[in-house]
Short mmCIF file of C-alpha atoms in Angstrom, two decimals:
data_model
loop_
_atom_site.label_atom_id
_atom_site.label_comp_id
_atom_site.label_asym_id
_atom_site.label_seq_id
_atom_site.Cartn_x
_atom_site.Cartn_y
_atom_site.Cartn_z
CA MET T 1 -152.12 159.65 0.23
CA SER T 2 -148.38 160.44 -0.82
CA TRP T 3 -147.08 164.16 -0.89
CA TRP T 4 -143.54 165.83 -1.51
CA ARG T 5 -142.49 168.49 0.24
CA ILE T 6 -141.04 170.99 -2.37
CA ASP T 7 -139.02 174.24 -1.13
CA ALA T 8 -139.56 177.38 -2.95
CA ASP T 9 -136.34 177.32 -4.96
CA THR T 10 -136.89 173.82 -6.37
CA LEU T 11 -140.53 174.91 -7.40
CA ALA T 12 -139.37 178.27 -9.05
CA GLY T 13 -136.38 175.94 -10.85
CA SER T 14 -138.75 173.27 -12.16
CA ARG T 15 -138.97 172.75 -15.91
CA PHE T 16 -140.77 170.95 -18.61
CA VAL T 17 -139.04 168.33 -20.68
CA VAL T 18 -139.72 166.45 -23.79
CA SER T 19 -138.49 162.93 -23.49
CA PRO T 20 -138.41 160.63 -26.43
CA LEU T 21 -137.78 157.72 -24.03
CA ALA T 22 -140.69 158.59 -21.81
CA GLU T 23 -142.83 158.65 -25.20
CA ALA T 24 -141.70 155.31 -26.00
CA LEU T 25 -142.21 153.88 -22.46
CA ALA T 26 -145.60 155.27 -22.27
CA ALA T 27 -146.46 153.59 -25.56
CA LEU T 28 -144.76 150.24 -24.06
CA LYS T 29 -147.11 150.51 -21.10
CA THR T 30 -150.23 151.00 -23.36
CA LEU T 31 -149.15 147.84 -25.11
CA HIS T 32 -148.29 145.88 -21.94
CA ARG T 33 -151.94 146.65 -20.50
CA ALA T 34 -153.77 146.48 -24.03
CA GLY T 35 -156.01 149.32 -22.71
CA ALA T 36 -156.74 152.56 -24.61
CA ALA T 37 -158.37 155.72 -23.31
CA HIS T 38 -159.51 157.33 -26.60
CA PRO T 39 -160.33 156.68 -30.17
CA GLY T 40 -156.83 157.83 -31.18
CA GLU T 41 -155.22 155.36 -28.99
CA HIS T 42 -157.84 152.60 -30.10
CA ARG T 43 -156.54 153.07 -33.54
CA TRP T 44 -152.97 152.87 -32.63
CA LEU T 45 -153.00 149.84 -30.38
CA ALA T 46 -155.29 148.04 -32.91
CA ALA T 47 -152.16 148.57 -35.44
CA HIS T 48 -149.59 147.50 -33.11
CA LEU T 49 -150.73 144.86 -30.43
CA ALA T 50 -150.51 141.84 -32.42
CA ASP T 51 -146.96 142.69 -33.44
CA TYR T 52 -146.15 143.38 -29.95
CA ARG T 53 -147.46 140.21 -28.69
CA ASP T 54 -145.82 138.19 -31.43
CA ARG T 55 -142.44 140.16 -30.04
CA LEU T 56 -142.64 139.03 -26.62
CA ALA T 57 -144.06 135.15 -27.67
CA GLY T 58 -140.87 134.83 -29.43
CA ASP T 59 -138.64 135.95 -26.42
CA PRO T 60 -140.05 134.47 -23.25
CA VAL T 61 -137.30 136.04 -21.18
CA THR T 62 -138.20 139.60 -22.09
CA ALA T 63 -141.74 138.96 -21.85
CA ALA T 64 -140.85 137.58 -18.20
CA LEU T 65 -139.09 140.81 -17.55
CA VAL T 66 -141.84 143.17 -18.68
CA GLY T 67 -143.99 141.49 -16.48
CA ALA T 68 -141.94 142.09 -13.38
CA ALA T 69 -140.67 145.47 -14.47
CA LEU T 70 -144.44 147.02 -15.04
CA ARG T 71 -146.42 146.52 -12.15
CA PRO T 72 -149.85 147.89 -11.24
CA ARG T 73 -148.33 150.32 -8.31
CA TRP T 74 -144.65 150.18 -9.31
CA ASN T 75 -142.32 150.39 -12.22
CA ALA T 76 -138.94 148.94 -11.99
CA THR T 77 -136.82 152.27 -11.50
CA PHE T 78 -133.93 151.61 -13.96
CA LEU T 79 -136.70 151.38 -16.72
CA THR T 80 -137.93 154.73 -15.79
CA PRO T 81 -134.87 157.39 -15.38
CA ALA T 82 -135.33 160.93 -14.67
CA PRO T 83 -134.93 162.87 -18.06
CA ALA T 84 -131.89 165.03 -18.16
CA PRO T 85 -132.90 168.30 -20.10
CA ALA T 86 -130.38 169.47 -22.44
CA PRO T 87 -128.15 172.12 -20.99
CA ALA T 88 -128.95 174.79 -23.61
CA ALA T 89 -132.73 174.41 -23.22
CA ALA T 90 -132.32 174.75 -19.12
CA THR T 91 -135.07 177.49 -18.68
CA GLY T 92 -137.17 177.54 -15.57
CA VAL T 93 -141.00 177.34 -15.73
CA GLY T 94 -140.97 179.82 -12.90
CA ASP T 95 -139.99 182.53 -15.49
CA GLY T 96 -142.61 181.85 -17.77
CA ASP T 97 -140.31 179.98 -20.56
CA PRO T 98 -141.39 176.47 -21.40
CA VAL T 99 -138.33 174.50 -22.12
CA PHE T 100 -138.55 172.32 -25.52
CA GLY T 101 -135.06 171.15 -25.79
CA ASP T 102 -134.42 167.58 -25.27
CA ARG T 103 -131.70 164.84 -25.49
CA THR T 104 -132.06 162.27 -28.48
CA PHE T 105 -133.92 158.76 -27.94
CA ALA T 106 -130.52 157.26 -28.27
CA GLN T 107 -128.64 159.44 -25.67
CA GLU T 108 -131.87 158.35 -23.29
CA LEU T 109 -131.75 154.88 -23.96
CA ALA T 110 -128.21 154.41 -23.20
CA GLN T 111 -128.94 155.39 -19.44
CA VAL T 112 -131.04 152.31 -19.66
CA ARG T 113 -128.59 150.04 -21.17
CA ALA T 114 -125.85 150.90 -19.07
CA THR T 115 -127.81 149.84 -15.70
CA PRO T 116 -125.56 147.48 -13.49
CA PRO T 117 -127.14 143.96 -13.32
CA ALA T 118 -127.36 143.96 -9.52
CA VAL T 119 -129.55 147.11 -9.89
CA VAL T 120 -131.70 145.83 -12.57
CA ARG T 121 -132.21 142.68 -10.14
CA ALA T 122 -132.81 144.95 -6.89
CA ASP T 123 -135.11 147.31 -8.99
CA LEU T 124 -137.28 143.98 -10.37
CA VAL T 125 -137.37 142.50 -6.71
CA GLN T 126 -138.97 145.89 -5.45
CA ALA T 127 -141.54 146.13 -8.19
CA LEU T 128 -142.52 142.52 -7.82
CA ASP T 129 -142.54 142.87 -4.15
CA GLY T 130 -141.02 139.28 -3.78
CA PRO T 131 -138.50 137.01 -5.13
CA LEU T 132 -137.17 137.29 -8.76
CA PRO T 133 -138.18 134.29 -11.39
CA PRO T 134 -135.54 131.87 -11.90
CA LEU T 135 -135.62 133.20 -15.58
CA LEU T 136 -134.79 136.49 -14.71
CA HIS T 137 -131.40 135.59 -13.07
CA ARG T 138 -129.10 136.64 -15.61
CA ASP T 139 -126.89 139.82 -16.44
CA ASP T 140 -128.34 140.85 -19.75
CA LEU T 141 -131.74 142.34 -18.59
CA ALA T 142 -130.81 146.15 -18.93
CA ASP T 143 -129.69 145.09 -22.91
CA ARG T 144 -132.99 143.16 -23.40
CA ALA T 145 -135.42 145.96 -21.59
CA ALA T 146 -133.41 148.55 -24.21
CA ASP T 147 -133.59 146.30 -27.13
CA LEU T 148 -137.48 145.93 -26.62
CA LEU T 149 -137.59 149.98 -25.81
CA GLN T 150 -135.72 150.49 -29.27
CA TRP T 151 -137.94 148.13 -30.86
CA VAL T 152 -141.28 150.14 -29.54
CA TRP T 153 -139.94 153.44 -30.50
CA THR T 154 -138.84 152.48 -34.04
CA ARG T 155 -142.18 150.44 -34.74
CA THR T 156 -144.81 152.41 -33.39
CA VAL T 157 -143.68 155.93 -32.08
CA ARG T 158 -140.82 157.55 -34.22
CA PRO T 159 -143.07 157.21 -37.39
CA SER T 160 -145.69 159.62 -35.59
CA TRP T 161 -143.18 161.31 -33.43
CA PRO T 162 -143.25 165.14 -35.33
CA ARG T 163 -147.19 165.02 -34.40
CA ARG T 164 -146.90 163.65 -31.05
CA ARG T 165 -144.14 166.17 -30.39
CA ARG T 166 -146.19 169.01 -31.51
CA ILE T 167 -148.86 167.61 -29.07
CA ILE T 168 -146.42 167.43 -26.56
CA GLU T 169 -145.38 171.32 -27.25
CA ALA T 170 -148.93 172.62 -27.18
CA ASP T 171 -149.50 170.99 -23.68
CA ILE T 172 -146.36 172.50 -22.22
CA VAL T 173 -147.31 176.03 -23.65
CA ALA T 174 -151.03 175.50 -22.42
CA ARG T 175 -149.59 174.80 -18.80
CA THR T 176 -146.94 177.42 -18.75
CA ALA T 177 -149.59 180.00 -20.05
CA ARG T 178 -151.87 178.74 -17.04
CA LEU T 179 -149.07 179.04 -14.56
CA GLY T 180 -148.73 182.60 -15.39
CA ARG T 181 -152.30 183.38 -15.10
CA HIS T 182 -153.55 181.14 -12.08
CA GLY T 183 -150.20 179.95 -10.14
CA TRP T 184 -148.98 176.61 -9.26
CA ALA T 185 -152.20 175.04 -7.86
CA ALA T 186 -153.94 175.65 -11.10
CA THR T 187 -151.36 174.23 -13.03
CA LEU T 188 -150.42 170.99 -11.17
CA ASP T 189 -154.02 170.05 -10.07
CA GLY T 190 -155.30 166.97 -12.11
CA MET T 191 -151.75 166.91 -13.79
CA ARG T 192 -152.00 163.07 -12.95
CA PRO T 193 -154.46 160.79 -11.26
CA GLY T 194 -154.58 161.93 -7.56
CA MET T 195 -152.28 164.93 -7.87
CA ARG T 196 -153.03 168.52 -6.45
CA TRP T 197 -151.38 171.26 -4.48
CA LEU T 198 -152.07 171.33 -0.89
CA GLY T 199 -150.28 174.39 0.02
CA GLN T 200 -147.46 175.05 2.32
CA ASP T 201 -145.11 173.46 -0.07
CA ARG T 202 -146.84 170.44 -0.12
CA LEU T 203 -147.59 168.44 -3.43
CA GLN T 204 -149.98 165.46 -3.19
CA ILE T 205 -148.58 163.28 -5.69
CA THR T 206 -150.74 160.10 -5.38
CA GLY T 207 -153.67 158.86 -3.66
CA CYS T 208 -151.64 155.93 -2.61
CA ASP T 209 -150.31 155.75 1.13
CA SER T 210 -146.43 155.96 1.42
CA PRO T 211 -144.08 158.00 3.34
CA PRO T 212 -143.65 161.92 2.54
CA LEU T 213 -140.43 162.98 0.52
CA GLU T 214 -138.54 166.18 0.97
CA LEU T 215 -137.45 167.74 -2.09
CA SER T 216 -134.77 170.51 -1.00
CA ASP T 217 -132.12 171.67 -3.46
CA ALA T 218 -133.58 169.47 -6.18
CA GLN T 219 -134.36 169.72 -9.65
CA LEU T 220 -138.21 168.84 -10.70
CA LEU T 221 -139.19 167.80 -14.01
CA PHE T 222 -142.63 167.90 -15.50
CA VAL T 223 -142.80 165.38 -18.48
CA PRO T 224 -145.79 165.28 -20.85
CA VAL T 225 -146.75 162.24 -22.88
CA THR T 226 -149.60 161.61 -25.30
CA PRO T 227 -150.43 158.11 -24.46
CA ALA T 228 -152.79 157.94 -21.24
CA GLN T 229 -150.16 156.91 -18.77
CA SER T 230 -148.34 158.64 -16.03
CA TRP T 231 -145.71 157.72 -13.51
CA LEU T 232 -143.21 159.18 -11.08
CA CYS T 233 -139.46 158.78 -11.58
CA TRP T 234 -136.09 160.13 -10.35
CA ASP T 235 -132.29 159.60 -10.70
CA VAL T 236 -130.48 156.69 -8.87
CA SER T 237 -127.18 157.31 -8.62
CA ALA T 238 -126.99 155.22 -5.44
CA PHE T 239 -129.15 152.99 -3.40
CA ASP T 240 -129.26 151.39 0.06
CA GLY T 241 -130.13 147.61 0.64
CA PRO T 242 -132.24 145.46 -1.48
CA HIS T 243 -135.12 148.03 -1.92
CA PRO T 244 -133.77 151.02 -4.20
CA GLY T 245 -135.58 154.34 -3.85
CA PRO T 246 -134.99 158.04 -4.18
CA ALA T 247 -131.57 157.91 -2.57
CA ARG T 248 -130.13 160.75 -0.51
CA SER T 249 -127.74 161.54 -3.25
CA THR T 250 -130.73 161.81 -5.76
CA ARG T 251 -131.45 165.31 -7.17
CA ARG T 252 -133.36 164.86 -10.03
CA TYR T 253 -137.06 164.12 -9.96
CA ALA T 254 -139.83 163.90 -12.80
CA VAL T 255 -143.80 163.38 -12.97
CA VAL T 256 -144.82 162.02 -16.23
CA TYR T 257 -148.20 162.83 -17.27
CA PRO T 258 -150.67 162.60 -20.13
CA CYS T 259 -151.27 165.32 -22.36
CA ALA T 260 -154.36 167.23 -21.45
CA GLY T 261 -158.08 166.55 -23.05
CA VAL T 262 -158.55 167.00 -26.92
CA LEU T 263 -154.57 167.42 -27.39
CA ALA T 264 -154.13 163.78 -27.22
CA ASP T 265 -157.06 162.44 -29.26
CA GLY T 266 -155.87 160.84 -32.39
CA GLU T 267 -154.80 162.45 -35.65
CA ARG T 268 -154.87 166.09 -36.34
CA ARG T 269 -157.93 166.59 -38.36
CA PRO T 270 -158.64 169.07 -40.97
CA GLY T 271 -161.49 172.00 -40.56
CA PRO T 272 -164.74 170.96 -42.15
CA SER T 273 -164.69 170.67 -45.67
CA PRO T 274 -167.43 173.19 -46.25
CA LEU T 275 -165.93 175.89 -44.17
CA GLY T 276 -162.68 175.24 -45.81
CA ALA T 277 -164.18 175.81 -49.18
CA LEU T 278 -165.23 179.35 -47.35
CA LEU T 279 -162.35 180.43 -45.51
CA GLY T 280 -159.45 178.23 -46.93
CA SER T 281 -158.34 175.17 -45.07
CA ALA T 282 -155.73 176.74 -42.81
CA ARG T 283 -158.19 179.37 -41.77
CA ALA T 284 -161.02 176.90 -41.22
CA GLU T 285 -158.71 174.65 -38.89
CA LEU T 286 -157.57 177.65 -36.93
CA LEU T 287 -161.05 178.52 -36.24
CA THR T 288 -161.93 175.23 -35.42
CA LEU T 289 -159.23 175.00 -32.96
CA LEU T 290 -160.38 178.02 -30.90
CA ALA T 291 -163.23 176.68 -28.92
CA ALA T 292 -160.92 177.55 -26.26
CA PRO T 293 -158.56 180.56 -26.01
CA LYS T 294 -155.12 179.63 -27.66
CA SER T 295 -151.66 181.47 -28.24
CA THR T 296 -150.13 181.69 -31.53
CA THR T 297 -147.47 179.47 -30.32
CA GLN T 298 -149.96 176.93 -29.09
CA LEU T 299 -151.76 176.84 -32.46
CA VAL T 300 -148.08 176.42 -34.26
CA ALA T 301 -147.64 173.57 -32.44
CA LEU T 302 -150.75 171.90 -32.90
CA THR T 303 -150.91 172.25 -36.58
CA GLY T 304 -147.45 172.01 -37.56
CA ARG T 305 -147.60 175.50 -39.75
CA PRO T 306 -145.16 178.05 -39.84
CA LEU T 307 -145.38 180.79 -37.13
CA GLY T 308 -145.61 183.48 -39.87
CA ALA T 309 -148.34 181.62 -41.68
CA VAL T 310 -150.47 181.28 -38.48
CA GLY T 311 -150.12 184.85 -37.41
CA ARG T 312 -151.43 185.97 -41.07
CA HIS T 313 -154.38 183.67 -40.89
CA LEU T 314 -155.13 184.86 -37.27
CA ARG T 315 -155.16 188.72 -38.41
CA ILE T 316 -157.46 187.74 -41.24
CA LEU T 317 -159.99 185.94 -39.05
CA HIS T 318 -159.51 188.71 -36.45
CA GLU T 319 -160.05 191.25 -38.92
CA ALA T 320 -163.20 189.43 -40.38
CA GLY T 321 -164.73 189.43 -37.10
CA LEU T 322 -164.38 185.52 -36.73
CA ALA T 323 -161.90 185.67 -34.13
CA GLN T 324 -160.91 187.93 -30.97
CA ARG T 325 -157.87 188.39 -29.11
CA ARG T 326 -157.18 189.26 -25.62
CA ARG T 327 -153.79 189.59 -23.46
CA ALA T 328 -152.80 187.34 -20.97
CA GLY T 329 -149.50 187.87 -19.33
CA ARG T 330 -146.74 187.86 -21.66
CA SER T 331 -149.14 186.15 -24.17
CA VAL T 332 -152.06 186.81 -26.53
CA LEU T 333 -154.79 184.19 -26.63
CA TYR T 334 -157.01 184.23 -29.48
CA TYR T 335 -160.74 182.49 -29.53
CA ARG T 336 -163.70 182.36 -31.69
CA THR T 337 -166.21 185.33 -31.58
CA ALA T 338 -170.00 184.69 -31.46
CA ALA T 339 -169.92 184.99 -35.54
CA GLY T 340 -167.07 182.47 -35.87
CA GLN T 341 -169.10 180.13 -33.33
CA VAL T 342 -172.31 180.37 -35.63
CA LEU T 343 -169.88 179.26 -38.58
CA VAL T 344 -168.45 176.13 -36.83
CA ASP T 345 -171.91 175.02 -35.57
CA ALA T 346 -173.50 175.53 -39.05
CA GLN T 347 -171.30 173.02 -40.50
CA PRO T 348 -173.23 169.36 -41.31
CA ALA T 349 -172.13 166.47 -39.31
CA GLY T 350 -170.70 163.28 -41.47
CA PRO T 351 -168.21 162.83 -43.90
CA ASP T 352 -168.43 166.57 -45.49
CA GLY T 353 -168.62 168.17 -42.27
CA ARG T 354 -166.71 166.39 -39.70
#
């Protein structure tokens, strides 16, 4: 296994960050691997895979570049920079405040495009664990990689970015609430395959064997994405020798992880039609989402409805005895009562009662 030793200051100052570039890269990895983890991804892949393959068929250099950069156990480092949180949004999760601020996709993409050619080639050699194919002995690889990420973002991610961002923000809220209630072990365990808190400042980061890494006086970021993809990344402002890795001058590390469970599964669906006719569509949707306790902020992120409207509907559900609430730290969590559960369970299956 591989683990990071994280000092108390680094852990306390860690941040959750929304990264449009990470979302685009996760989409690229899904297209490259042509595999989907749930029905929502299957629908998305069916809509875009043929166009992606046509794009690479017409550009053999970029096709070879993607094949070299996205390996089963290692990504070319220049392609996966650690996100830089917007200064105004720099709030530590140790204080219980999630970070939703982010840089724009164009700002993040510029970092990839500006990678020096020598660094790109060295990263590809490391990812391949072997010599660079003759087709990739050229100086425009960073531009080609950025152009492909721009294509993926524009064609496959940006049209659904508002929904994706709501899912990402809901995941951040849920994890920061879990941090406040149960601590770091419960928050980090299972965030990505092979990841768990070992205690004594040690975080197992992957099940693969590699040397431990000391994170001292560093910035640690957690970056959720909606596709079922995960990777580790760091700033590489300098590297030693032909195999770049986390350099001694590196001070920003990131864990990119998939949003949890049902949050990542396909498009948001309205509440069951008969329940909507009885309660109103907004209250039916909220009651359907309360299978597990959720805060008002989570429900706003999941539904895209205004905070005031969500609060009013929750109050009505509470007064009607269909939802109950309890305080957890600084949050108030809502959940279905037995009466609310009876209503949800009574809905017929099929087109009229999803």
